[in-house]
mmCIF file of C-alpha atoms in Angstrom:
data_model
loop_
_atom_site.group_PDB
_atom_site.id
_atom_site.type_symbol
_atom_site.label_atom_id
_atom_site.label_comp_id
_atom_site.label_asym_id
_atom_site.label_seq_id
_atom_site.Cartn_x
_atom_site.Cartn_y
_atom_site.Cartn_z
ATOM 1 C CA MET A 1 85.495 115.243 100.962
ATOM 2 C CA SER A 2 82.715 115.306 98.591
ATOM 3 C CA SER A 3 82.255 112.779 95.915
ATOM 4 C CA PRO A 4 82.041 113.581 92.177
ATOM 5 C CA TYR A 5 79.366 110.956 91.741
ATOM 6 C CA GLY A 6 75.716 111.243 92.391
ATOM 7 C CA ASN A 7 74.700 113.989 94.983
ATOM 8 C CA GLY A 8 78.089 114.020 96.675
ATOM 9 C CA GLY A 9 79.150 112.817 100.118
ATOM 10 C CA GLN A 10 76.840 111.976 102.977
ATOM 11 C CA GLN A 11 75.339 114.979 104.608
ATOM 12 C CA GLN A 12 76.221 115.668 108.108
ATOM 13 C CA GLY A 13 73.558 114.795 110.650
ATOM 14 C CA ARG A 14 71.361 113.011 108.066
ATOM 15 C CA PRO A 15 70.984 109.367 108.693
ATOM 16 C CA VAL A 16 71.751 106.765 105.992
ATOM 17 C CA GLY A 17 68.251 105.695 104.702
ATOM 18 C CA PRO A 18 67.148 102.097 104.010
ATOM 19 C CA PRO A 19 68.504 101.085 100.546
ATOM 20 C CA PRO A 20 66.254 99.455 97.990
ATOM 21 C CA GLY A 21 66.790 95.840 96.831
ATOM 22 C CA VAL A 22 68.963 94.437 99.549
ATOM 23 C CA LEU A 23 70.372 90.990 98.900
ATOM 24 C CA PRO A 24 71.049 89.844 101.484
ATOM 25 C CA PRO A 25 70.301 92.337 104.315
ATOM 26 C CA PRO A 26 73.501 94.612 104.755
ATOM 27 C CA GLN A 27 75.783 94.081 107.714
ATOM 28 C CA SER A 28 76.195 97.722 108.910
ATOM 29 C CA ALA A 29 78.307 97.248 112.029
ATOM 30 C CA PRO A 30 81.422 99.221 112.158
ATOM 31 C CA TRP A 31 84.389 97.475 110.774
ATOM 32 C CA PRO A 32 86.158 95.739 113.749
ATOM 33 C CA GLN A 33 89.767 96.654 114.759
ATOM 34 C CA GLN A 34 92.054 94.491 112.527
ATOM 35 C CA GLN A 35 93.704 91.752 114.469
ATOM 36 C CA GLY A 36 97.400 90.689 113.675
ATOM 37 C CA GLN A 37 97.585 88.448 110.629
ATOM 38 C CA ALA A 38 100.351 86.074 109.764
ATOM 39 C CA GLN A 39 103.184 87.215 107.359
ATOM 40 C CA HIS A 40 104.298 84.811 104.526
ATOM 41 C CA GLY A 41 106.029 81.888 106.088
ATOM 42 C CA GLN A 42 105.399 82.992 109.783
ATOM 43 C CA ALA A 43 102.900 82.154 112.554
ATOM 44 C CA PRO A 44 100.197 84.678 113.153
ATOM 45 C CA TYR A 45 101.088 87.539 115.425
ATOM 46 C CA GLN A 46 100.433 86.702 119.081
ATOM 47 C CA GLY A 47 98.578 89.687 120.889
ATOM 48 C CA GLN A 48 100.398 92.449 119.082
ATOM 49 C CA GLN A 49 99.414 94.241 115.928
ATOM 50 C CA PRO A 50 102.089 94.729 113.140
ATOM 51 C CA GLN A 51 103.563 98.172 113.156
ATOM 52 C CA TRP A 52 101.458 99.328 110.163
ATOM 53 C CA GLN A 53 98.188 98.352 111.851
ATOM 54 C CA GLN A 54 98.984 100.062 115.156
ATOM 55 C CA GLN A 55 99.615 103.165 112.745
ATOM 56 C CA TYR A 56 96.449 103.033 111.075
ATOM 57 C CA GLY A 57 93.759 101.448 113.183
ATOM 58 C CA SER A 58 90.237 100.747 112.024
ATOM 59 C CA GLY A 59 89.092 101.199 108.499
ATOM 60 C CA PRO A 60 87.651 104.342 106.869
ATOM 61 C CA GLY A 61 84.607 104.854 104.529
ATOM 62 C CA HIS A 62 86.395 104.628 101.223
ATOM 63 C CA PHE A 63 84.621 102.846 98.260
ATOM 64 C CA ASN A 64 86.073 101.145 95.150
ATOM 65 C CA GLY A 65 83.816 101.541 92.160
ATOM 66 C CA PHE A 66 83.518 100.172 88.645
ATOM 67 C CA GLN A 67 82.710 102.690 86.081
ATOM 68 C CA PRO A 68 82.809 102.702 82.153
ATOM 69 C CA PRO A 69 84.524 105.651 80.530
ATOM 70 C CA PRO A 70 83.394 106.889 77.104
ATOM 71 C CA ARG A 71 83.183 104.305 74.167
ATOM 72 C CA ARG A 72 86.372 103.467 72.077
ATOM 73 C CA GLY A 73 87.177 106.368 69.607
ATOM 74 C CA GLY A 74 85.772 109.203 71.819
ATOM 75 C CA SER A 75 87.797 111.402 74.102
ATOM 76 C CA PHE A 76 89.126 109.539 77.152
ATOM 77 C CA ARG A 77 89.858 111.984 80.120
ATOM 78 C CA LEU A 78 89.225 110.700 83.623
ATOM 79 C CA VAL A 79 89.183 112.632 86.863
ATOM 80 C CA LEU A 80 92.051 111.399 89.123
ATOM 81 C CA LEU A 81 90.308 110.985 92.381
ATOM 82 C CA GLY A 82 91.846 111.838 95.623
ATOM 83 C CA PHE A 83 92.794 109.194 98.141
ATOM 84 C CA SER A 84 93.235 110.491 101.755
ATOM 85 C CA LEU A 85 93.503 108.837 105.096
ATOM 86 C CA LEU A 86 92.360 112.018 106.832
ATOM 87 C CA VAL A 87 88.718 111.779 105.568
ATOM 88 C CA LEU A 88 86.015 109.404 106.295
ATOM 89 C CA VAL A 89 84.857 109.080 102.807
ATOM 90 C CA GLY A 90 87.376 108.547 99.920
ATOM 91 C CA VAL A 91 87.084 107.395 96.395
ATOM 92 C CA ALA A 92 89.143 104.866 94.623
ATOM 93 C CA ALA A 93 87.451 104.143 91.260
ATOM 94 C CA THR A 94 88.025 101.343 88.900
ATOM 95 C CA ILE A 95 87.715 102.142 85.162
ATOM 96 C CA MET A 96 85.960 99.879 82.847
ATOM 97 C CA ALA A 97 85.841 100.528 79.118
ATOM 98 C CA ILE A 98 82.559 99.621 77.311
ATOM 99 C CA VAL A 99 84.038 97.339 74.756
ATOM 100 C CA LEU A 100 81.564 94.766 74.215
ATOM 101 C CA TRP A 101 82.249 91.367 72.891
ATOM 102 C CA THR A 102 80.579 90.861 69.546
ATOM 103 C CA GLY A 103 81.321 87.381 68.527
ATOM 104 C CA GLY A 104 79.621 84.175 69.325
ATOM 105 C CA SER A 105 80.479 81.396 71.735
ATOM 106 C CA SER A 106 83.223 79.198 70.442
ATOM 107 C CA GLU A 107 84.568 75.688 71.362
ATOM 108 C CA THR A 108 87.948 75.236 72.993
ATOM 109 C CA ALA A 109 90.218 72.310 73.264
ATOM 110 C CA SER A 110 89.701 72.275 77.072
ATOM 111 C CA GLY A 111 87.014 69.777 78.155
ATOM 112 C CA PRO A 112 84.573 70.290 80.947
ATOM 113 C CA GLU A 113 86.759 68.579 83.353
ATOM 114 C CA GLU A 114 89.623 71.245 83.468
ATOM 115 C CA PRO A 115 88.424 74.440 81.887
ATOM 116 C CA LYS A 116 91.399 76.547 81.126
ATOM 117 C CA VAL A 117 91.984 79.912 79.312
ATOM 118 C CA THR A 118 95.244 79.925 77.334
ATOM 119 C CA GLY A 119 97.304 82.843 78.466
ATOM 120 C CA PRO A 120 99.260 84.074 81.621
ATOM 121 C CA SER A 121 100.061 81.645 84.257
ATOM 122 C CA ILE A 122 102.525 83.022 86.845
ATOM 123 C CA VAL A 123 102.937 82.923 90.587
ATOM 124 C CA PRO A 124 104.350 86.266 91.636
ATOM 125 C CA THR A 125 107.371 86.144 94.149
ATOM 126 C CA ALA A 126 108.687 89.084 96.111
ATOM 127 C CA THR A 127 112.140 89.924 95.259
ATOM 128 C CA THR A 128 112.621 92.582 97.945
ATOM 129 C CA SER A 129 112.782 92.219 101.667
ATOM 130 C CA PRO A 130 111.294 95.109 103.405
ATOM 131 C CA GLU A 131 111.346 95.510 107.213
ATOM 132 C CA LYS A 132 109.121 92.878 108.932
ATOM 133 C CA GLY A 133 105.910 94.256 110.209
ATOM 134 C CA THR A 134 105.725 97.260 107.832
ATOM 135 C CA ALA A 135 102.965 97.758 105.398
ATOM 136 C CA GLU A 136 105.125 96.990 102.470
ATOM 137 C CA ASP A 137 106.043 93.761 104.068
ATOM 138 C CA PHE A 138 102.394 92.852 104.515
ATOM 139 C CA LEU A 139 101.575 93.791 100.874
ATOM 140 C CA LEU A 140 104.207 91.599 99.624
ATOM 141 C CA ASN A 141 103.760 88.647 101.860
ATOM 142 C CA ALA A 142 100.167 88.614 103.141
ATOM 143 C CA GLU A 143 98.933 85.288 104.354
ATOM 144 C CA VAL A 144 95.913 85.313 101.912
ATOM 145 C CA TYR A 145 98.494 84.538 99.068
ATOM 146 C CA GLN A 146 99.150 81.077 100.786
ATOM 147 C CA SER A 147 95.386 80.338 101.366
ATOM 148 C CA GLY A 148 95.031 78.239 98.248
ATOM 149 C CA ALA A 149 92.116 77.671 95.907
ATOM 150 C CA LEU A 150 88.492 78.467 96.499
ATOM 151 C CA PRO A 151 86.330 75.618 96.934
ATOM 152 C CA GLU A 152 84.466 74.626 93.855
ATOM 153 C CA GLN A 153 80.789 75.861 93.699
ATOM 154 C CA ASN A 154 77.785 74.560 92.060
ATOM 155 C CA CYS A 155 76.682 78.020 90.678
ATOM 156 C CA PRO A 156 74.579 77.904 87.418
ATOM 157 C CA ALA A 157 74.116 81.558 86.150
ATOM 158 C CA ALA A 158 70.620 82.912 86.257
ATOM 159 C CA ASN A 159 69.007 84.230 83.092
ATOM 160 C CA LEU A 160 69.215 88.034 83.053
ATOM 161 C CA GLY A 161 65.984 88.242 80.936
ATOM 162 C CA THR A 162 65.492 91.740 79.749
ATOM 163 C CA GLY A 163 68.110 93.157 82.260
ATOM 164 C CA GLY A 164 65.813 94.857 84.506
ATOM 165 C CA LEU A 165 65.616 95.098 88.259
ATOM 166 C CA ALA A 166 63.828 91.690 88.918
ATOM 167 C CA ALA A 167 66.188 89.746 86.649
ATOM 168 C CA GLN A 168 69.306 91.463 87.816
ATOM 169 C CA LYS A 169 68.428 90.787 91.468
ATOM 170 C CA VAL A 170 67.906 87.110 90.775
ATOM 171 C CA TYR A 171 71.237 86.841 88.895
ATOM 172 C CA TYR A 172 73.124 88.704 91.677
ATOM 173 C CA GLN A 173 71.505 86.703 94.506
ATOM 174 C CA ARG A 174 72.599 83.494 93.035
ATOM 175 C CA LEU A 175 76.198 84.743 92.264
ATOM 176 C CA PHE A 176 76.477 86.543 95.649
ATOM 177 C CA LYS A 177 75.687 83.505 97.435
ATOM 178 C CA CYS A 178 78.497 81.630 95.604
ATOM 179 C CA LEU A 179 80.937 84.339 96.263
ATOM 180 C CA ASN A 180 80.370 84.204 100.004
ATOM 181 C CA ASP A 181 80.344 80.293 100.039
ATOM 182 C CA SER A 182 83.641 80.387 98.166
ATOM 183 C CA TRP A 183 85.449 83.129 100.256
ATOM 184 C CA ARG A 184 84.033 82.194 103.627
ATOM 185 C CA PRO A 185 86.340 79.215 104.194
ATOM 186 C CA ILE A 186 89.295 81.233 102.985
ATOM 187 C CA PHE A 187 88.518 83.906 105.567
ATOM 188 C CA HIS A 188 88.132 81.124 108.288
ATOM 189 C CA LYS A 189 91.477 79.768 107.323
ATOM 190 C CA LEU A 190 92.982 83.185 107.857
ATOM 191 C CA GLY A 191 91.208 83.619 111.214
ATOM 192 C CA GLN A 192 88.901 86.320 109.885
ATOM 193 C CA ASP A 193 85.327 85.100 110.680
ATOM 194 C CA LYS A 194 83.609 88.328 109.833
ATOM 195 C CA PRO A 195 79.863 88.660 108.681
ATOM 196 C CA ASP A 196 79.223 88.340 104.943
ATOM 197 C CA PRO A 197 79.061 91.653 103.187
ATOM 198 C CA GLY A 198 75.720 93.042 102.134
ATOM 199 C CA LEU A 199 74.482 93.561 98.542
ATOM 200 C CA VAL A 200 72.206 96.352 97.293
ATOM 201 C CA VAL A 201 70.812 96.285 93.902
ATOM 202 C CA PHE A 202 69.250 99.817 93.122
ATOM 203 C CA ASP A 203 67.355 101.498 90.323
ATOM 204 C CA LYS A 204 66.315 104.429 92.371
ATOM 205 C CA PRO A 205 68.365 106.982 94.466
ATOM 206 C CA VAL A 206 70.233 105.337 97.329
ATOM 207 C CA GLN A 207 71.927 106.688 100.391
ATOM 208 C CA THR A 208 75.157 105.016 101.755
ATOM 209 C CA ALA A 209 77.764 105.332 104.139
ATOM 210 C CA CYS A 210 79.988 106.411 101.342
ATOM 211 C CA GLY A 211 77.780 109.082 99.907
ATOM 212 C CA ASN A 212 74.437 109.454 97.961
ATOM 213 C CA PHE A 213 74.000 108.003 94.414
ATOM 214 C CA GLU A 214 71.513 108.114 91.709
ATOM 215 C CA PRO A 215 70.933 105.648 88.895
ATOM 216 C CA LEU A 216 73.048 106.603 85.739
ATOM 217 C CA SER A 217 74.714 109.260 87.650
ATOM 218 C CA GLY A 218 78.054 109.666 86.344
ATOM 219 C CA ARG A 219 79.585 106.404 85.334
ATOM 220 C CA VAL A 220 79.412 104.328 88.249
ATOM 221 C CA LEU A 221 78.347 100.657 87.611
ATOM 222 C CA ALA A 222 78.939 99.156 90.998
ATOM 223 C CA PHE A 223 80.936 99.820 94.071
ATOM 224 C CA TYR A 224 82.026 98.417 97.359
ATOM 225 C CA CYS A 225 81.873 100.613 100.414
ATOM 226 C CA TYR A 226 84.436 99.877 103.224
ATOM 227 C CA GLY A 227 82.339 102.036 105.691
ATOM 228 C CA ASN A 228 79.517 99.503 105.997
ATOM 229 C CA GLN A 229 80.857 96.509 104.017
ATOM 230 C CA ILE A 230 78.155 96.620 101.403
ATOM 231 C CA MET A 231 78.288 96.352 97.658
ATOM 232 C CA TYR A 232 76.051 98.403 95.399
ATOM 233 C CA VAL A 233 74.986 97.727 91.911
ATOM 234 C CA ASP A 234 73.332 100.185 89.597
ATOM 235 C CA VAL A 235 70.731 98.277 87.585
ATOM 236 C CA LYS A 236 70.366 100.793 84.887
ATOM 237 C CA GLN A 237 73.945 101.564 84.531
ATOM 238 C CA MET A 238 74.746 97.847 83.990
ATOM 239 C CA ASP A 239 71.932 97.308 81.634
ATOM 240 C CA ARG A 240 73.045 100.396 79.605
ATOM 241 C CA ALA A 241 76.801 99.485 79.586
ATOM 242 C CA PHE A 242 76.336 95.735 78.770
ATOM 243 C CA GLY A 243 72.800 94.631 78.050
ATOM 244 C CA PRO A 244 71.427 91.382 79.454
ATOM 245 C CA LYS A 245 73.318 89.170 76.923
ATOM 246 C CA GLU A 246 76.833 90.252 78.347
ATOM 247 C CA ASP A 247 76.498 88.071 81.424
ATOM 248 C CA LEU A 248 80.139 87.480 81.826
ATOM 249 C CA ALA A 249 80.497 91.215 82.303
ATOM 250 C CA TYR A 250 78.244 91.081 85.174
ATOM 251 C CA LEU A 251 80.170 87.988 86.676
ATOM 252 C CA MET A 252 83.451 89.979 86.293
ATOM 253 C CA THR A 253 82.096 93.208 87.613
ATOM 254 C CA ILE A 254 80.766 91.490 90.899
ATOM 255 C CA ALA A 255 83.570 89.219 91.337
ATOM 256 C CA HIS A 256 85.896 92.142 91.134
ATOM 257 C CA GLU A 257 84.059 94.230 93.707
ATOM 258 C CA TYR A 258 84.018 91.276 96.033
ATOM 259 C CA GLY A 259 87.783 91.280 95.535
ATOM 260 C CA HIS A 260 87.751 94.800 97.324
ATOM 261 C CA HIS A 261 86.022 93.182 100.186
ATOM 262 C CA VAL A 262 88.664 90.573 100.317
ATOM 263 C CA GLN A 263 91.335 93.198 100.452
ATOM 264 C CA GLY A 264 89.497 94.820 103.378
ATOM 265 C CA VAL A 265 88.912 91.515 105.283
ATOM 266 C CA THR A 266 92.636 90.478 104.916
ATOM 267 C CA GLY A 267 94.062 93.862 105.704
ATOM 268 C CA LEU A 268 95.521 94.535 102.234
ATOM 269 C CA PHE A 269 93.426 97.690 101.634
ATOM 270 C CA TYR A 270 94.413 99.173 104.940
ATOM 271 C CA ALA A 271 98.179 98.215 104.512
ATOM 272 C CA ARG A 272 98.229 99.968 101.233
ATOM 273 C CA ALA A 273 96.752 103.129 102.748
ATOM 274 C CA VAL A 274 99.599 103.209 105.235
ATOM 275 C CA TYR A 275 102.247 102.591 102.502
ATOM 276 C CA LEU A 276 100.986 105.510 100.598
ATOM 277 C CA GLN A 277 101.634 107.794 103.552
ATOM 278 C CA ASP A 278 105.310 107.066 103.223
ATOM 279 C CA HIS A 279 105.317 106.567 99.455
ATOM 280 C CA PRO A 280 102.981 109.294 97.997
ATOM 281 C CA ASP A 281 105.126 109.126 94.759
ATOM 282 C CA LYS A 282 103.754 105.505 94.172
ATOM 283 C CA LYS A 283 100.111 106.438 94.218
ATOM 284 C CA LEU A 284 99.328 105.913 90.573
ATOM 285 C CA GLU A 285 101.098 102.458 90.515
ATOM 286 C CA SER A 286 99.806 101.263 93.573
ATOM 287 C CA SER A 287 96.267 102.089 92.675
ATOM 288 C CA ARG A 288 96.689 99.974 89.515
ATOM 289 C CA ARG A 289 98.264 97.121 91.698
ATOM 290 C CA ASN A 290 95.205 97.343 93.980
ATOM 291 C CA GLU A 291 92.680 97.298 91.133
ATOM 292 C CA LEU A 292 94.455 94.542 89.265
ATOM 293 C CA GLN A 293 94.612 92.530 92.356
ATOM 294 C CA ALA A 294 90.792 92.785 92.775
ATOM 295 C CA SER A 295 90.367 91.533 89.299
ATOM 296 C CA CYS A 296 92.783 88.606 89.843
ATOM 297 C CA PHE A 297 90.758 87.454 92.959
ATOM 298 C CA GLY A 298 87.776 87.693 90.600
ATOM 299 C CA GLY A 299 89.522 85.398 88.278
ATOM 300 C CA VAL A 300 90.229 82.981 90.905
ATOM 301 C CA PHE A 301 86.572 82.876 91.819
ATOM 302 C CA SER A 302 85.594 82.429 88.197
ATOM 303 C CA LYS A 303 87.682 79.205 88.173
ATOM 304 C CA ALA A 304 85.608 77.999 91.145
ATOM 305 C CA VAL A 305 82.424 78.300 89.268
ATOM 306 C CA ALA A 306 83.657 77.372 85.749
ATOM 307 C CA LYS A 307 82.197 73.912 85.588
ATOM 308 C CA SER A 308 78.801 74.854 86.918
ATOM 309 C CA TYR A 309 78.160 78.406 85.643
ATOM 310 C CA PRO A 310 79.385 77.044 82.973
ATOM 311 C CA LEU A 311 82.385 78.616 81.232
ATOM 312 C CA THR A 312 83.613 75.419 79.551
ATOM 313 C CA LYS A 313 82.302 76.319 76.034
ATOM 314 C CA ARG A 314 82.655 80.065 76.520
ATOM 315 C CA LEU A 315 86.494 80.326 77.419
ATOM 316 C CA ASP A 316 87.220 82.151 74.380
ATOM 317 C CA GLU A 317 84.573 84.727 75.108
ATOM 318 C CA PHE A 318 85.732 84.908 78.788
ATOM 319 C CA LYS A 319 89.292 85.579 77.517
ATOM 320 C CA GLU A 320 88.230 88.130 74.939
ATOM 321 C CA GLN A 321 85.972 90.094 77.291
ATOM 322 C CA SER A 322 88.237 90.216 80.071
ATOM 323 C CA SER A 323 90.924 91.744 77.929
ATOM 324 C CA ASN A 324 88.864 94.233 76.288
ATOM 325 C CA SER A 325 85.876 95.256 78.411
ATOM 326 C CA PHE A 326 87.768 96.485 81.539
ATOM 327 C CA GLY A 327 90.352 99.008 82.154
ATOM 328 C CA GLU A 328 91.781 102.113 80.700
ATOM 329 C CA THR A 329 92.872 102.578 76.995
ATOM 330 C CA PRO A 330 96.168 103.589 75.556
ATOM 331 C CA ASP A 331 94.633 107.135 74.980
ATOM 332 C CA THR A 332 94.342 107.558 78.717
ATOM 333 C CA PRO A 333 97.328 110.051 79.789
ATOM 334 C CA GLU A 334 99.842 108.234 81.687
ATOM 335 C CA ASP A 335 99.429 110.294 84.866
ATOM 336 C CA GLU A 336 95.716 109.362 85.037
ATOM 337 C CA ARG A 337 96.269 105.518 84.609
ATOM 338 C CA THR A 338 95.158 104.536 88.032
ATOM 339 C CA HIS A 339 93.388 101.379 87.130
ATOM 340 C CA GLY A 340 95.363 99.512 84.575
ATOM 341 C CA LEU A 341 95.228 99.149 80.935
ATOM 342 C CA ALA A 342 92.555 96.637 79.351
ATOM 343 C CA THR A 343 95.452 94.233 78.478
ATOM 344 C CA SER A 344 96.622 94.421 82.159
ATOM 345 C CA GLN A 345 93.107 93.678 83.460
ATOM 346 C CA GLY A 346 92.876 90.704 81.123
ATOM 347 C CA PHE A 347 96.221 89.510 82.165
ATOM 348 C CA TRP A 348 95.449 89.316 85.842
ATOM 349 C CA ILE A 349 91.806 88.103 85.472
ATOM 350 C CA GLN A 350 93.021 85.327 83.249
ATOM 351 C CA ASN A 351 96.139 84.573 85.528
ATOM 352 C CA GLY A 352 93.846 84.169 88.616
ATOM 353 C CA PHE A 353 91.567 81.801 86.516
ATOM 354 C CA ASN A 354 94.602 79.812 85.080
ATOM 355 C CA ILE A 355 96.380 79.491 88.480
ATOM 356 C CA GLY A 356 93.232 78.904 90.216
ATOM 357 C CA GLU A 357 94.832 79.952 93.614
ATOM 358 C CA ASN A 358 95.186 83.136 95.566
ATOM 359 C CA LYS A 359 98.927 82.796 95.152
ATOM 360 C CA ALA A 360 98.374 84.089 91.526
ATOM 361 C CA CYS A 361 97.225 87.580 92.990
ATOM 362 C CA ASP A 362 100.142 89.127 94.533
ATOM 363 C CA THR A 363 100.359 92.054 92.210
ATOM 364 C CA PHE A 364 102.351 94.088 94.664
ATOM 365 C CA ALA A 365 105.390 91.710 94.063
ATOM 366 C CA VAL A 366 105.582 92.030 90.223
ATOM 367 C CA SER A 367 107.502 94.297 88.054
ATOM 368 C CA ALA A 368 105.931 97.609 86.912
ATOM 369 C CA ASP A 369 105.649 96.421 83.410
ATOM 370 C CA LEU A 370 102.901 93.984 84.428
ATOM 371 C CA VAL A 371 100.712 96.604 86.021
ATOM 372 C CA LYS A 372 100.671 99.144 83.398
#
């Protein structure tokens, strides 16, 4: 299946070339066969995979990408991207509206000890009981939801300077180390000691396991490729969409994409793929749940760096930007809402931040009105 971005899918017989700006060197080994993971309230599976993992096997080369639609006020039509288990390269794009925050930093009543964004604070609880060992059971009761908070990180933000390649690389390098240091203990707790993902920061054409891409091609800002567990960031696109002063947009973008890595490591991505085989009518809603969950994981990470980044005196800005800079608008046709409205994105980013633990992010357990 060809990609509508860049130059299309990877050409047959053509090796993937070395990408520019790698931070750190990518881990290009094939994704290992998923081992059995514990369901909520159960001990890990002993020597036998859940039914859905036996059905699916190892992971494909899908990617999840962040991309900005036209600015508010213009036409807002998105191409609904196919999602198929029968191809090696699939696309599941995350839509991000360029609605930039225009106010100044503001003081909040919360002090530096416990920064908190006022807003949603719920812990989703599954209200249905699907058959044990099925993909739906895993989506609702995955062990990651019981893995607690991410360890607090000393992660002061690097200055984005003029927003060019060199400055963005420094910013991402510092942030990416914090992401790895935050999530690695969670993965270890879950028995998933896989290599850290790779990060590629590019301002020139790049070949990947998920296709070929050029800077400013289409609307892709950043994407995570499951085929080689590498995250890619388009420097020019990020600068054009946000500029160097909108650093919280950079934080949320990268933390969201890392959320897709979390879904891959924990098996959530693959469980959803199997679930859709039997429930194709849930494709749109499931896509929104998937994307909003990645944003919620990003919110949990933001809490882990809130004191050092710091976010303490920028919580109003964090709240405003999370609710207006990401997601689809009400103008998006209902049958194309694959990624969640801006208000939904803000809800789940803030919920992850406010709860501060991964139990906040079971988006597959909530009612449909919370994933519009």
